[in-house]
Short mmCIF file of C-alpha atoms (C1' of nucleotides) in Angstrom, two decimals:
data_model
loop_
_atom_site.label_atom_id
_atom_site.label_comp_id
_atom_site.label_asym_id
_atom_site.label_seq_id
_atom_site.Cartn_x
_atom_site.Cartn_y
_atom_site.Cartn_z
CA UNK M 5 -21.69 24.07 -14.31
CA UNK M 6 -23.94 24.36 -11.35
CA UNK M 7 -22.86 23.42 -7.58
CA UNK M 8 -25.45 21.71 -5.37
CA UNK M 9 -25.72 20.28 -1.85
CA UNK M 10 -27.69 17.16 -1.22
CA UNK M 11 -28.45 15.96 2.18
CA UNK M 12 -29.07 12.52 3.76
CA UNK M 13 -29.23 10.68 6.95
CA UNK M 14 -26.18 8.55 7.26
CA UNK M 15 -27.80 5.96 9.07
CA UNK M 16 -30.18 5.69 5.92
CA UNK M 17 -27.63 6.21 3.02
CA UNK M 18 -24.32 7.61 3.73
CA UNK M 19 -21.44 8.78 1.42
CA UNK M 20 -19.80 5.56 2.08
CA UNK M 21 -22.83 3.74 1.02
CA UNK M 22 -22.78 5.58 -2.35
CA UNK M 23 -18.94 4.76 -2.78
CA UNK M 24 -19.75 1.14 -2.22
CA UNK M 25 -22.64 1.21 -4.97
CA UNK M 26 -20.70 3.45 -7.27
CA UNK M 27 -23.94 5.08 -8.33
CA UNK M 28 -27.46 5.71 -7.09
CA UNK M 29 -30.45 7.32 -7.63
CA UNK M 30 -31.30 10.15 -5.20
CA UNK M 31 -34.98 9.43 -4.85
CA UNK M 32 -37.60 10.05 -2.22
CA UNK M 33 -37.51 13.67 -2.46
CA UNK M 34 -41.15 15.23 -1.50
CA UNK M 35 -40.41 18.88 -1.31
CA UNK M 36 -41.22 21.23 -4.30
CA UNK M 37 -38.30 23.40 -4.05
CA UNK M 38 -36.03 20.56 -3.77
CA UNK M 39 -37.57 18.89 -6.70
CA UNK M 40 -37.25 22.07 -8.73
CA UNK M 41 -33.62 22.23 -7.84
CA UNK M 42 -33.10 18.56 -9.31
CA UNK M 43 -34.88 19.44 -12.35
CA UNK M 44 -32.39 22.19 -12.91
CA UNK M 45 -29.29 20.01 -12.48
CA UNK M 46 -27.30 19.04 -15.70
CA UNK M 47 -25.25 16.10 -16.16
CA UNK M 48 -21.85 16.81 -14.96
CA UNK M 49 -22.77 19.08 -12.40
CA UNK M 50 -21.05 18.86 -9.04
CA UNK M 51 -22.88 18.31 -5.58
CA UNK M 52 -21.55 18.23 -1.98
CA UNK M 53 -23.09 15.24 0.15
CA UNK M 54 -24.01 16.42 3.56
CA UNK M 55 -24.61 14.40 6.18
CA UNK M 56 -27.62 15.45 8.52
CA UNK M 57 -28.53 14.54 11.92
CA UNK M 58 -25.86 12.44 13.33
CA UNK M 59 -22.76 13.90 11.58
CA UNK M 60 -23.96 17.20 10.44
CA UNK M 61 -21.08 17.71 8.22
CA UNK M 62 -20.23 17.90 4.46
CA UNK M 63 -18.35 14.66 3.91
CA UNK M 64 -17.85 14.37 0.12
CA UNK M 65 -18.30 15.44 -3.50
CA UNK M 66 -20.43 13.87 -5.93
CA UNK M 67 -21.19 14.16 -9.81
CA UNK M 68 -24.66 14.19 -11.33
CA UNK M 69 -24.49 11.57 -13.90
CA UNK M 70 -28.23 11.61 -14.98
CA UNK M 71 -30.65 14.22 -14.94
CA UNK M 72 -33.94 14.45 -13.57
CA UNK M 73 -36.46 11.78 -14.56
CA UNK M 74 -39.52 10.16 -12.78
CA UNK M 75 -39.00 8.90 -9.23
CA UNK M 76 -39.38 5.17 -9.42
CA UNK M 77 -40.50 5.09 -5.68
CA UNK M 78 -44.13 6.96 -6.59
CA UNK M 79 -46.67 6.65 -9.01
CA UNK M 80 -47.06 10.35 -8.80
CA UNK M 81 -45.64 11.96 -11.94
CA UNK M 82 -44.87 15.22 -9.67
CA UNK M 83 -41.69 13.68 -8.54
CA UNK M 84 -38.19 13.22 -9.72
CA UNK M 85 -35.04 11.83 -8.85
CA UNK M 86 -31.53 12.13 -10.36
CA UNK M 87 -28.51 9.75 -10.35
CA UNK M 88 -25.32 10.38 -8.63
CA UNK M 89 -21.70 8.93 -8.41
CA UNK M 90 -19.16 9.45 -5.87
CA UNK M 91 -16.34 12.06 -6.94
CA UNK M 92 -14.09 12.37 -4.12
CA UNK M 93 -14.33 11.84 -0.21
CA UNK M 94 -13.38 15.07 1.82
CA UNK M 95 -10.10 14.40 3.64
CA UNK M 96 -11.78 16.24 6.68
CA UNK M 97 -15.48 16.46 6.89
CA UNK M 98 -16.74 20.11 7.11
CA UNK M 99 -19.08 20.28 10.07
CA UNK M 100 -22.25 22.51 10.34
CA UNK M 101 -20.42 24.38 13.16
CA UNK M 102 -17.58 25.27 11.17
CA UNK M 103 -19.83 26.28 8.13
CA UNK M 104 -21.67 28.60 10.77
CA UNK M 105 -18.65 30.05 11.90
CA UNK M 106 -17.39 30.96 8.64
CA UNK M 107 -18.47 34.58 7.72
CA UNK M 108 -17.82 33.70 4.03
CA UNK M 109 -20.65 30.95 4.28
CA UNK M 110 -23.07 33.11 6.26
CA UNK M 111 -25.54 33.19 3.12
CA UNK M 112 -25.25 29.50 2.26
CA UNK M 113 -28.81 27.90 2.14
CA UNK M 114 -27.75 25.22 4.28
CA UNK M 115 -27.85 27.41 7.18
CA UNK M 116 -30.46 29.90 5.68
CA UNK M 117 -32.91 27.29 5.11
CA UNK M 118 -32.09 24.32 6.93
CA UNK M 119 -34.86 22.13 6.10
CA UNK M 120 -34.24 21.97 2.46
CA UNK M 121 -32.75 18.83 1.53
CA UNK M 122 -31.52 19.79 -1.97
CA UNK M 123 -30.17 23.35 -2.38
CA UNK M 124 -27.93 25.19 -4.71
CA UNK M 125 -24.83 26.62 -3.57
CA UNK M 126 -22.46 29.20 -5.26
CA UNK M 127 -19.06 28.46 -6.90
CA UNK M 128 -17.58 30.61 -4.04
CA UNK M 129 -19.59 28.67 -1.43
CA UNK M 130 -18.27 25.29 -2.95
CA UNK M 131 -14.50 26.39 -3.06
CA UNK M 132 -14.73 27.76 0.32
CA UNK M 133 -16.02 24.26 1.87
CA UNK M 134 -13.48 22.43 -0.36
CA UNK M 135 -10.65 24.63 0.89
CA UNK M 136 -12.12 24.19 4.75
CA UNK M 137 -11.96 20.32 4.00
CA UNK M 138 -8.08 20.51 3.17
CA UNK M 139 -7.19 22.14 6.37
CA UNK M 140 -6.79 20.51 9.70
"C1'" DG S 20 -36.83 13.68 23.19
"C1'" DC S 21 -37.98 18.48 22.42
"C1'" DC S 22 -38.92 22.19 19.52
"C1'" DA S 23 -38.37 25.72 16.13
"C1'" DA S 24 -38.97 26.62 11.37
"C1'" DC S 25 -41.16 25.78 7.52
"C1'" DG S 26 -43.99 23.23 3.94
"C1'" DT S 27 -48.74 21.63 3.01
"C1'" DT S 28 -53.48 20.92 3.55
"C1'" DG S 29 -58.02 22.28 3.79
"C1'" DG S 30 -62.07 24.94 5.76
"C1'" DC S 31 -64.00 29.26 4.91
"C1'" DG U 3 -56.98 33.46 -1.62
"C1'" DC U 4 -56.04 33.76 3.20
"C1'" DC U 5 -54.75 31.47 7.41
"C1'" DA U 6 -55.16 28.11 11.08
"C1'" DA U 7 -54.06 23.37 11.91
"C1'" DC U 8 -51.07 19.79 11.23
"C1'" DG U 9 -46.69 17.12 9.68
"C1'" DT U 10 -42.05 16.85 8.97
"C1'" DT U 11 -37.20 17.88 9.15
"C1'" DG U 12 -33.35 18.64 11.59
"C1'" DG U 13 -30.45 20.86 15.29
"C1'" DC U 14 -29.65 20.81 19.82
#
DNA sequence: GCCAACGTTGGC
DNA sequence: GCCAACGTTGGC
């Protein structure tokens, strides 16, 4: 079981949109590192949903429900997408500022490699963010 | 809206 | 295969 963090701009596609749809393919990724991460995803893996730009916060948890397959939004075989489904909305969003302020999360790729839209996180990092989401 | 960081492209 | 130029992302 692996843990991931996936970013989306909430005015384009938000966690609530995902909840409304029940399931969505995560397509449109055009970055090799992000793609490689998606290829490494296994059905049943867990991913955090991060809102970039406006919220700048982790807002929910998702399940990977289908492993990487050809991205339907392009003819190029280089690109893939995965299917995700909502698992749980965080009680309190965990903001980027809070993540940056937490020394336990100093090495998280979200901060270290800000532009990467799909990154892997450790179980410790995942657990810490979940813990933060449960406290006021 | 600006700018820093970083990935990609293309000329050599 | 290097590196400059350019484009894109995302935080502020």
